């Protein structure tokens, strides 16, 4: 039998600690009554081990979310024999063995060798326990590590029914806690909120050791070995466990309420969380950045006590002149420059050459930048000179410069964290960058995303990828759509959770802020206005989100801002931190906003779009593609838009309880159906599979058209009184194959919206703004560049046969973060080409400009009537396949409206326009103007590496009603 022991080797050090990876043990999983006993694994979760053992089917298949609910209702115990560890373990009075658990999901009793270790109740915490005494005196023949999980569902029910449990009312006017599937429990449990269901995903309420776990033995003896770098997790020397290393880089004098002086020195703060079995009186820290040829003097850390029971937190600061490091920028605004910071902690520095045998060296990748969230009032001068609508600012500034935030919202990548593949997470983030995004909001109802695969047992990289790729990350504490109980028991668990995660994420220059939670401020304001005891809930909210969490977060970072909630009306004051709520002047603009409108008749009515400083959520749901349905549907009769299985995977609006299938699904299905019927030809052909595929695609097409129109509206606002400087679409990724708001499907396949964003999030765009009330059309070119952009706009009217009717061009010059007027017309008769019917024509708009020293082109379309009523003509699209998966698309008949090329099942990738060098799919294909695209495959994700070019499928709106 292989002994799974490894030795943590330390740079410039010969002292090592014994670290044992618990994933190497032989684990078993059993249910409460012992009727099921199967092999287990670590990291894992009960559903996954049951699936591996053949007890259940793939949880994502068919209706298994319902049929496998019994797993949630049971209690599950993981047990492993520790003999592989204990047979080489020698009890030593001066040694300590620590059990390090990076992720426990969620309610569990832990015993070792028959002795109780701990009861844990927080999925988001790292736990470290001294188990030395347990190992030295096993209870009888018990030599096991046992982790017994209680059903989180039943635990939540028990807690919520306690006589001292706070009541969260649900009335016709207000819900103080929203339930999606498993009701009225999630606010009591520090666990992923959407594990209990959400309107875009399933409810599996998983349990298990979902991140790595270790036994680390610290000893006063100095075992000798070759020098190496401390890349293992956890980080140790022979007598020290370095539980945390936090890097916070900021400007001298900066904090959340004091703007950074951009010329001030940089301060690198390094904070260690240390457990040691020895007293070290004069430890030092040396910091260096090899790329800059900078090395600090030894920095005095302060005494390290002999305390292995809890972390001792000690810090050092290093000052670096402003002009030495290159600054980190998001990829669309500059270079995301990173440096390797080498951190050497020497507990007992000697007088000789080099660090002592106990030293620990880490190489941590980080960067230099300042990030601000500007929330103070606009000055009278700005209001007068720029035409700003009075009120507060609400936007970000990077390195002292305001910019436009373009992006989406991230949800968990999988219902089961332990099986998230690093390459899948990378693909989602790379896809965001490819579509022009510079910011991702990490939704506050999911998971604290990991730094990288090793740090705190992350398993995959997120923040480090954001750093590398140059994409900003808006972080949130995990509180969503519910008020929270305020009691000591609850808060005692929350405080270390927040501190651990803020300290961990500090090192990442991509992080832009911490928000206290998701969509809670509006809930409490409504409760305050509509409930007789509403002030009670408002007071609790103020305590929790204005005061308690605010103070915890900002005590751990000087480089980042804090806001109480994702959607907020802003602040009255930053120091002291006082929320605005309803304290404002009518007509002024405060805070940020979100927008959801499921009345498809208003989808393109610009007067229904919010006028806001920043829109952090807006979206419309759509079906996944036919290819994604093939992954989960098991019966041919299920391949229909309103089949029972398809509808069971539409959780919008949510059931609010355990009713199955979702009794509210017909409402969500109707919203998609009516949108397609109002704005596109209604799918219906003699081929049922084609009809279903066209329905799925058409819902995606409407979603993209709707979101692109909104994004264009918000970007237009950068140059208007609202000074809108942010739009984040809901949502980027999927958690399963079902109805959702995503731009990318569970497999990694891009929806139409993902390509739509690649166009509308281009640095310079052109878009029409049609107001049917007075039949006015305005066309603007919009830029998010810091420099003035000059270019040319071209407007060409076509008929549906592809004949150019009339054309005009106009030069433009767009100031910083602004618009340039291209065209305005009033009255449809004067806007249309003379003598043409609105159903027979459409307008192509494109811009050409030099941006960032390269030629940029972008286009958009205006149809004066809904495409449901346009007199389309068979485009007779021809596709010629070339080498390396290049395809030439030609319209041999009429215009191919929203021409779309699908890649086959089992492939993951995107289509690249070889002329523009940008992702491109879903466009108007004009006869005589061919498109050449190349399919760029994700080799890591694709299960089919060499697809047959003949299996690529072309479709357009014509195929909604024609074979």
Coordinates of N, CA and C in Angstrom, one line a residue, residues 286-462:
X286 N 12.1 39.3 5.1 CA 12.8 40.0 4.0 C 11.9 39.8 2.7
X287 N 11.6 41.0 2.1 CA 10.8 41.0 0.9 C 11.6 41.4 -0.3
X288 N 11.4 40.8 -1.4 CA 12.1 41.2 -2.6 C 11.2 41.0 -3.8
X289 N 11.5 41.8 -4.9 CA 10.9 41.7 -6.1 C 12.0 41.6 -7.2
X290 N 12.3 40.4 -7.6 CA 13.5 40.2 -8.5 C 13.4 41.0 -9.8
X291 N 12.2 41.1 -10.4 CA 12.1 41.9 -11.6 C 12.5 43.3 -11.5
X292 N 12.3 43.9 -10.3 CA 12.7 45.3 -10.0 C 14.0 45.4 -9.3
X293 N 14.7 44.3 -9.1 CA 16.0 44.3 -8.4 C 15.8 45.0 -7.0
X294 N 14.8 44.8 -6.3 CA 14.5 45.4 -5.0 C 14.5 44.3 -3.9
X295 N 15.2 44.6 -2.9 CA 15.2 43.7 -1.7 C 15.2 44.6 -0.4
X296 N 14.3 44.3 0.5 CA 14.2 45.0 1.7 C 15.3 44.7 2.7
X297 N 15.5 45.5 3.6 CA 16.3 45.2 4.8 C 15.5 44.2 5.6
X298 N 16.1 43.4 6.5 CA 15.3 42.6 7.4 C 14.3 43.4 8.2
X299 N 13.1 43.1 8.1 CA 12.0 43.8 8.8 C 11.6 43.1 10.1
X300 N 11.6 43.7 11.2 CA 11.2 43.1 12.4 C 9.8 42.8 12.5
X301 N 9.5 41.5 12.8 CA 8.1 41.1 12.8 C 7.4 41.1 14.2
X302 N 8.2 41.0 15.2 CA 7.6 40.9 16.6 C 7.6 39.4 17.0
X303 N 7.6 39.2 18.3 CA 7.7 37.8 18.8 C 6.6 36.9 18.3
X304 N 7.0 35.6 18.0 CA 6.1 34.6 17.6 C 5.9 33.7 18.9
X305 N 4.8 33.7 19.5 CA 4.6 32.9 20.7 C 4.5 31.4 20.4
X306 N 4.8 30.6 21.4 CA 4.6 29.2 21.3 C 3.1 28.9 21.5
X307 N 2.4 28.9 20.4 CA 0.9 28.7 20.4 C 0.5 28.0 19.1
X308 N 0.1 26.8 19.2 CA -0.4 26.0 18.0 C -1.9 25.9 18.0
X309 N -2.5 26.5 19.1 CA -4.0 26.3 19.2 C -4.8 27.3 18.3
X310 N -4.2 28.5 18.1 CA -4.8 29.5 17.3 C -3.8 30.3 16.6
X311 N -4.2 31.1 15.5 CA -3.3 31.9 14.8 C -2.9 33.1 15.6
X312 N -1.6 33.4 15.5 CA -1.1 34.7 15.9 C -0.8 35.6 14.7
X313 N -1.4 36.8 14.7 CA -1.3 37.6 13.5 C -0.2 38.7 13.7
X314 N 0.8 38.7 12.8 CA 1.9 39.7 12.8 C 2.1 40.2 11.5
X315 N 2.5 41.5 11.4 CA 2.6 42.2 10.1 C 3.9 43.0 10.0
X316 N 4.3 43.2 8.7 CA 5.4 44.1 8.4 C 5.0 45.0 7.2
X317 N 5.6 46.2 7.1 CA 5.3 47.1 6.0 C 6.6 47.4 5.3
X318 N 6.5 47.5 4.0 CA 7.7 47.8 3.1 C 7.3 48.9 2.2
X319 N 8.0 50.0 2.1 CA 7.7 51.2 1.3 C 8.5 51.1 0.1
X320 N 7.9 51.4 -1.1 CA 8.5 51.4 -2.4 C 8.1 52.7 -3.1
X321 N 9.1 53.5 -3.7 CA 8.7 54.7 -4.4 C 7.7 54.4 -5.5
X322 N 6.9 55.4 -5.7 CA 5.8 55.3 -6.7 C 6.2 54.9 -8.1
X323 N 7.3 55.5 -8.5 CA 7.7 55.4 -9.9 C 8.4 54.1 -10.3
X324 N 8.7 53.2 -9.3 CA 9.5 52.0 -9.6 C 8.7 50.9 -10.3
X325 N 7.6 50.5 -9.7 CA 6.8 49.4 -10.3 C 5.9 49.9 -11.4
X326 N 5.7 49.1 -12.4 CA 4.7 49.4 -13.4 C 3.3 49.0 -12.9
X327 N 2.3 49.8 -13.2 CA 1.0 49.6 -12.6 C 0.2 48.5 -13.3
X328 N -0.6 47.8 -12.6 CA -1.5 46.8 -13.2 C -2.8 47.5 -13.7
X329 N -3.2 47.2 -14.9 CA -4.5 47.7 -15.5 C -5.3 46.5 -16.0
X330 N -6.6 46.7 -16.1 CA -7.4 45.7 -16.8 C -7.0 45.7 -18.3
X331 N -7.2 44.6 -18.9 CA -6.6 44.3 -20.2 C -7.0 45.3 -21.3
X332 N -8.2 45.9 -21.2 CA -8.7 46.8 -22.2 C -8.2 48.2 -22.0
X333 N -7.5 48.5 -20.9 CA -7.0 49.8 -20.6 C -5.5 49.9 -20.4
X334 N -4.9 48.8 -20.5 CA -3.4 48.8 -20.3 C -2.9 47.4 -20.1
X335 N -1.8 47.3 -19.4 CA -1.1 46.0 -19.2 C -1.3 45.5 -17.8
X336 N -1.9 44.3 -17.7 CA -2.1 43.7 -16.3 C -0.7 43.2 -15.8
X337 N 0.1 44.2 -15.4 CA 1.5 43.8 -15.0 C 1.5 43.2 -13.6
X338 N 2.2 42.0 -13.6 CA 2.3 41.3 -12.3 C 3.8 41.1 -11.9
X339 N 4.0 41.0 -10.7 CA 5.4 40.8 -10.2 C 5.4 39.6 -9.2
X340 N 6.5 39.0 -9.1 CA 6.7 38.0 -8.1 C 7.3 38.6 -6.8
X341 N 6.5 38.6 -5.8 CA 7.0 39.1 -4.5 C 7.5 37.9 -3.7
X342 N 8.8 37.9 -3.4 CA 9.4 36.8 -2.6 C 9.4 37.2 -1.1
X343 N 8.7 36.4 -0.3 CA 8.5 36.7 1.1 C 9.3 35.6 1.9
X344 N 10.3 36.0 2.6 CA 11.0 35.1 3.5 C 10.8 35.4 4.9
X345 N 10.2 34.6 5.7 CA 10.0 34.7 7.1 C 11.1 33.8 7.8
X346 N 11.9 34.5 8.5 CA 13.0 33.8 9.3 C 12.7 33.9 10.8
X347 N 12.2 32.9 11.4 CA 11.9 33.0 12.8 C 13.1 33.2 13.7
X348 N 14.2 32.7 13.3 CA 15.4 32.8 14.2 C 16.6 33.2 13.4
X349 N 16.7 34.4 12.9 CA 17.8 34.8 12.0 C 19.1 34.7 12.7
X350 N 20.1 34.1 11.9 CA 21.4 33.9 12.5 C 22.3 35.1 12.0
X351 N 23.5 35.1 12.6 CA 24.4 36.2 12.2 C 25.2 35.8 10.9
X352 N 25.1 34.5 10.5 CA 25.8 34.1 9.4 C 25.2 34.4 8.1
X353 N 25.6 33.7 7.0 CA 25.1 34.0 5.7 C 23.8 33.2 5.5
X354 N 22.8 33.9 4.9 CA 21.6 33.2 4.6 C 20.6 33.0 5.7
X355 N 19.4 32.7 5.4 CA 18.4 32.5 6.4 C 18.6 31.2 7.2
X356 N 18.0 31.1 8.4 CA 18.1 29.9 9.2 C 17.3 28.7 8.7
X357 N 17.6 27.6 9.3 CA 16.9 26.3 8.9 C 15.4 26.4 9.0
X358 N 14.9 27.3 9.9 CA 13.5 27.4 10.1 C 12.8 28.3 9.2
X359 N 13.5 29.0 8.3 CA 12.9 30.0 7.5 C 11.9 29.4 6.5
X360 N 11.0 30.2 6.1 CA 9.9 29.9 5.1 C 9.9 30.9 4.0
X361 N 10.1 30.5 2.8 CA 10.1 31.4 1.7 C 8.9 31.1 0.8
X362 N 8.1 32.1 0.4 CA 7.0 32.0 -0.5 C 7.2 32.9 -1.7
X363 N 6.8 32.5 -2.8 CA 6.8 33.4 -4.0 C 5.3 33.7 -4.3
X364 N 4.9 34.9 -4.2 CA 3.5 35.3 -4.3 C 3.4 36.3 -5.5
X365 N 2.5 36.0 -6.4 CA 2.3 36.9 -7.6 C 1.3 37.9 -7.2
X366 N 1.7 39.2 -7.5 CA 0.8 40.3 -7.1 C 1.0 41.5 -8.1
X367 N 0.4 42.6 -7.8 CA 0.5 43.7 -8.7 C 0.3 45.0 -7.9
X368 N 0.6 46.1 -8.6 CA 0.4 47.5 -8.0 C -0.7 48.2 -8.7
X369 N -1.7 48.6 -8.0 CA -2.7 49.4 -8.6 C -3.5 50.1 -7.4
X370 N -4.2 51.2 -7.7 CA -5.2 51.7 -6.8 C -6.5 51.5 -7.4
X371 N -7.5 51.2 -6.6 CA -8.9 51.1 -7.1 C -9.8 51.9 -6.1
X372 N -10.6 52.7 -6.6 CA -11.6 53.5 -5.8 C -13.0 53.3 -6.3
X373 N -13.9 53.3 -5.4 CA -15.3 53.4 -5.7 C -15.8 54.8 -5.3
X374 N -16.0 55.6 -6.3 CA -16.4 57.0 -6.0 C -17.9 57.1 -5.7
X375 N -18.2 57.6 -4.5 CA -19.6 57.6 -4.1 C -20.0 59.0 -3.5
X376 N -19.1 60.0 -3.6 CA -19.4 61.3 -3.1 C -20.2 62.1 -4.1
X377 N -20.8 63.2 -3.6 CA -21.6 64.1 -4.6 C -20.8 64.7 -5.7
X378 N -21.4 64.8 -6.9 CA -20.8 65.6 -7.9 C -20.7 67.1 -7.5
X379 N -19.6 67.7 -7.9 CA -19.4 69.1 -7.5 C -20.3 70.0 -8.4
X380 N -20.6 71.2 -7.9 CA -21.4 72.1 -8.6 C -20.7 72.5 -10.0
X381 N -19.4 72.5 -10.0 CA -18.6 72.8 -11.2 C -18.9 71.7 -12.3
X382 N -18.8 70.4 -11.8 CA -19.1 69.3 -12.7 C -20.5 69.3 -13.3
X383 N -21.4 69.6 -12.4 CA -22.8 69.7 -12.8 C -23.0 70.7 -13.8
X384 N -22.4 71.9 -13.6 CA -22.6 73.0 -14.6 C -21.8 72.8 -15.9
X385 N -20.5 72.3 -15.8 CA -19.7 72.2 -17.0 C -19.9 71.0 -17.8
X386 N -20.3 69.9 -17.2 CA -20.5 68.6 -17.9 C -22.0 68.2 -18.1
X387 N -22.9 69.0 -17.5 CA -24.3 68.7 -17.6 C -24.7 67.5 -16.8
X388 N -24.0 67.2 -15.7 CA -24.3 66.0 -14.9 C -25.6 66.3 -14.1
X389 N -26.4 65.3 -14.1 CA -27.6 65.3 -13.2 C -27.1 65.3 -11.8
X390 N -27.6 66.2 -10.9 CA -27.1 66.3 -9.5 C -27.3 64.9 -8.8
X391 N -26.5 64.7 -7.8 CA -26.6 63.5 -7.0 C -25.2 63.0 -6.7
X392 N -25.1 61.7 -6.4 CA -23.8 61.1 -6.0 C -23.1 60.4 -7.2
X393 N -21.8 60.4 -7.2 CA -21.1 59.5 -8.1 C -21.3 58.0 -7.7
X394 N -21.2 57.1 -8.7 CA -21.1 55.7 -8.3 C -20.4 55.0 -9.5
X395 N -19.1 55.0 -9.4 CA -18.3 54.3 -10.4 C -16.9 54.1 -9.8
X396 N -16.2 53.3 -10.6 CA -14.8 52.9 -10.1 C -13.8 53.7 -10.9
X397 N -12.6 53.9 -10.2 CA -11.5 54.5 -10.9 C -10.3 53.6 -10.6
X398 N -9.5 53.4 -11.7 CA -8.3 52.5 -11.6 C -7.1 53.5 -11.7
X399 N -6.2 53.4 -10.8 CA -5.0 54.2 -10.8 C -5.4 55.7 -11.0
X400 N -6.5 56.1 -10.3 CA -6.8 57.5 -10.3 C -7.7 58.0 -11.5
X401 N -8.0 57.1 -12.4 CA -8.8 57.4 -13.6 C -10.1 56.7 -13.7
X402 N -11.2 57.4 -13.8 CA -12.5 56.8 -14.0 C -12.5 56.0 -15.3
X403 N -13.3 54.9 -15.4 CA -13.3 54.1 -16.6 C -14.7 53.5 -16.6
X404 N -15.0 52.9 -17.8 CA -16.3 52.2 -18.0 C -16.2 50.7 -17.7
X405 N -17.0 50.3 -16.7 CA -17.0 48.9 -16.3 C -17.9 48.1 -17.3
X406 N -17.3 47.1 -18.0 CA -18.1 46.3 -18.9 C -18.0 44.9 -18.5
X407 N -19.1 44.2 -18.3 CA -18.9 42.9 -17.8 C -20.2 42.1 -17.5
X408 N -20.1 41.1 -16.7 CA -21.2 40.2 -16.4 C -21.1 39.8 -15.0
X409 N -22.0 39.0 -14.5 CA -22.1 38.4 -13.2 C -21.7 36.9 -13.3
X410 N -20.9 36.5 -12.3 CA -20.5 35.1 -12.2 C -21.3 34.3 -11.1
X411 N -21.7 33.1 -11.4 CA -22.3 32.2 -10.4 C -21.4 31.0 -10.3
X412 N -21.6 30.1 -9.3 CA -20.8 28.9 -9.2 C -20.7 28.2 -10.5
X413 N -19.6 27.6 -10.8 CA -19.4 26.9 -12.0 C -20.1 25.5 -12.1
X414 N -20.4 25.0 -10.9 CA -21.0 23.6 -10.9 C -21.7 23.5 -9.5
X415 N -22.8 22.7 -9.5 CA -23.5 22.4 -8.2 C -22.6 21.8 -7.2
X416 N -21.5 21.1 -7.6 CA -20.6 20.4 -6.8 C -19.2 21.0 -6.9
X417 N -18.8 21.8 -6.0 CA -17.5 22.5 -6.0 C -16.3 21.6 -6.3
X418 N -16.3 20.4 -5.6 CA -15.1 19.5 -5.7 C -14.9 19.0 -7.0
X419 N -15.8 19.1 -8.0 CA -15.5 18.5 -9.3 C -15.3 19.6 -10.4
X420 N -15.2 20.9 -9.9 CA -14.9 22.0 -10.9 C -13.6 21.8 -11.5
X421 N -13.5 21.8 -12.8 CA -12.2 21.6 -13.5 C -11.5 22.9 -13.7
X422 N -10.2 23.0 -13.4 CA -9.5 24.2 -13.6 C -9.6 24.8 -15.0
X423 N -9.6 23.9 -16.0 CA -9.6 24.3 -17.4 C -11.0 24.9 -17.7
X424 N -12.1 24.4 -17.1 CA -13.4 25.0 -17.3 C -13.5 26.4 -16.8
X425 N -13.0 26.6 -15.6 CA -13.0 28.0 -15.0 C -12.2 28.9 -15.9
X426 N -11.0 28.4 -16.3 CA -10.2 29.3 -17.2 C -10.9 29.7 -18.5
X427 N -11.6 28.7 -19.1 CA -12.3 29.0 -20.3 C -13.4 30.1 -20.1
X428 N -14.1 30.0 -19.0 CA -15.1 31.0 -18.8 C -14.5 32.4 -18.7
X429 N -13.4 32.5 -17.9 CA -12.7 33.8 -17.8 C -12.1 34.3 -19.0
X430 N -11.5 33.4 -19.8 CA -10.9 33.8 -21.1 C -12.0 34.2 -22.0
X431 N -13.1 33.6 -22.0 CA -14.3 33.9 -22.8 C -14.7 35.3 -22.5
X432 N -14.7 35.7 -21.2 CA -15.1 37.0 -20.8 C -14.2 38.1 -21.4
X433 N -12.9 37.8 -21.4 CA -12.0 38.7 -22.0 C -12.2 38.8 -23.5
X434 N -12.4 37.7 -24.2 CA -12.6 37.7 -25.6 C -13.8 38.5 -26.0
X435 N -14.8 38.6 -25.2 CA -16.0 39.3 -25.5 C -15.9 40.8 -25.1
X436 N -14.7 41.2 -24.7 CA -14.6 42.7 -24.4 C -14.9 43.1 -23.0
X437 N -15.1 42.1 -22.1 CA -15.4 42.5 -20.7 C -14.1 42.8 -19.9
X438 N -14.3 43.7 -19.0 CA -13.2 44.1 -18.1 C -13.6 43.9 -16.6
X439 N -14.8 43.4 -16.3 CA -15.2 43.2 -14.9 C -16.1 42.1 -14.8
X440 N -15.9 41.3 -13.7 CA -16.9 40.2 -13.4 C -17.3 40.5 -11.9
X441 N -18.6 40.4 -11.7 CA -19.1 40.5 -10.4 C -19.4 39.1 -9.9
X442 N -18.7 38.8 -8.7 CA -18.9 37.5 -8.1 C -20.1 37.5 -7.2
X443 N -21.1 36.9 -7.7 CA -22.5 37.0 -7.0 C -22.4 36.6 -5.6
X444 N -23.1 37.3 -4.7 CA -23.0 37.1 -3.3 C -23.9 36.0 -2.7
X445 N -24.4 35.1 -3.6 CA -25.2 34.0 -3.1 C -24.5 32.6 -3.4
X446 N -23.3 32.7 -3.9 CA -22.5 31.5 -4.3 C -21.4 31.2 -3.4
X447 N -20.2 31.2 -3.9 CA -19.0 30.8 -3.2 C -18.0 31.9 -3.2
X448 N -17.2 32.0 -2.2 CA -16.0 32.8 -2.3 C -15.1 32.2 -3.3
X449 N -14.8 32.8 -4.4 CA -14.0 32.2 -5.4 C -12.6 32.0 -4.9
X450 N -11.9 31.0 -5.3 CA -10.5 30.7 -4.8 C -9.5 31.6 -5.5
X451 N -8.4 31.7 -4.8 CA -7.2 32.5 -5.4 C -6.6 31.6 -6.5
X452 N -6.2 30.4 -6.2 CA -5.6 29.5 -7.2 C -5.8 28.1 -6.6
X453 N -5.3 27.1 -7.3 CA -5.5 25.7 -7.0 C -4.9 25.4 -5.7
X454 N -3.8 26.0 -5.2 CA -3.1 25.6 -4.0 C -3.5 26.4 -2.8
X455 N -3.7 27.7 -2.9 CA -4.0 28.5 -1.8 C -5.3 28.1 -1.1
X456 N -5.2 27.8 0.2 CA -6.4 27.4 0.9 C -7.1 26.3 0.2
X457 N -6.4 25.4 -0.5 CA -7.0 24.3 -1.1 C -8.1 24.6 -2.2
X458 N -7.8 25.7 -3.0 CA -8.8 26.2 -3.9 C -9.2 25.3 -5.0
X459 N -8.4 24.3 -5.4 CA -8.7 23.3 -6.5 C -8.6 23.9 -7.9
X460 N -9.0 25.2 -8.1 CA -8.8 25.8 -9.4 C -8.5 27.3 -9.2
X461 N -8.0 27.9 -10.2 CA -7.7 29.3 -10.1 C -8.8 30.2 -10.5
X462 N -9.0 31.3 -9.8 CA -10.0 32.3 -10.2 C -9.3 33.7 -10.1

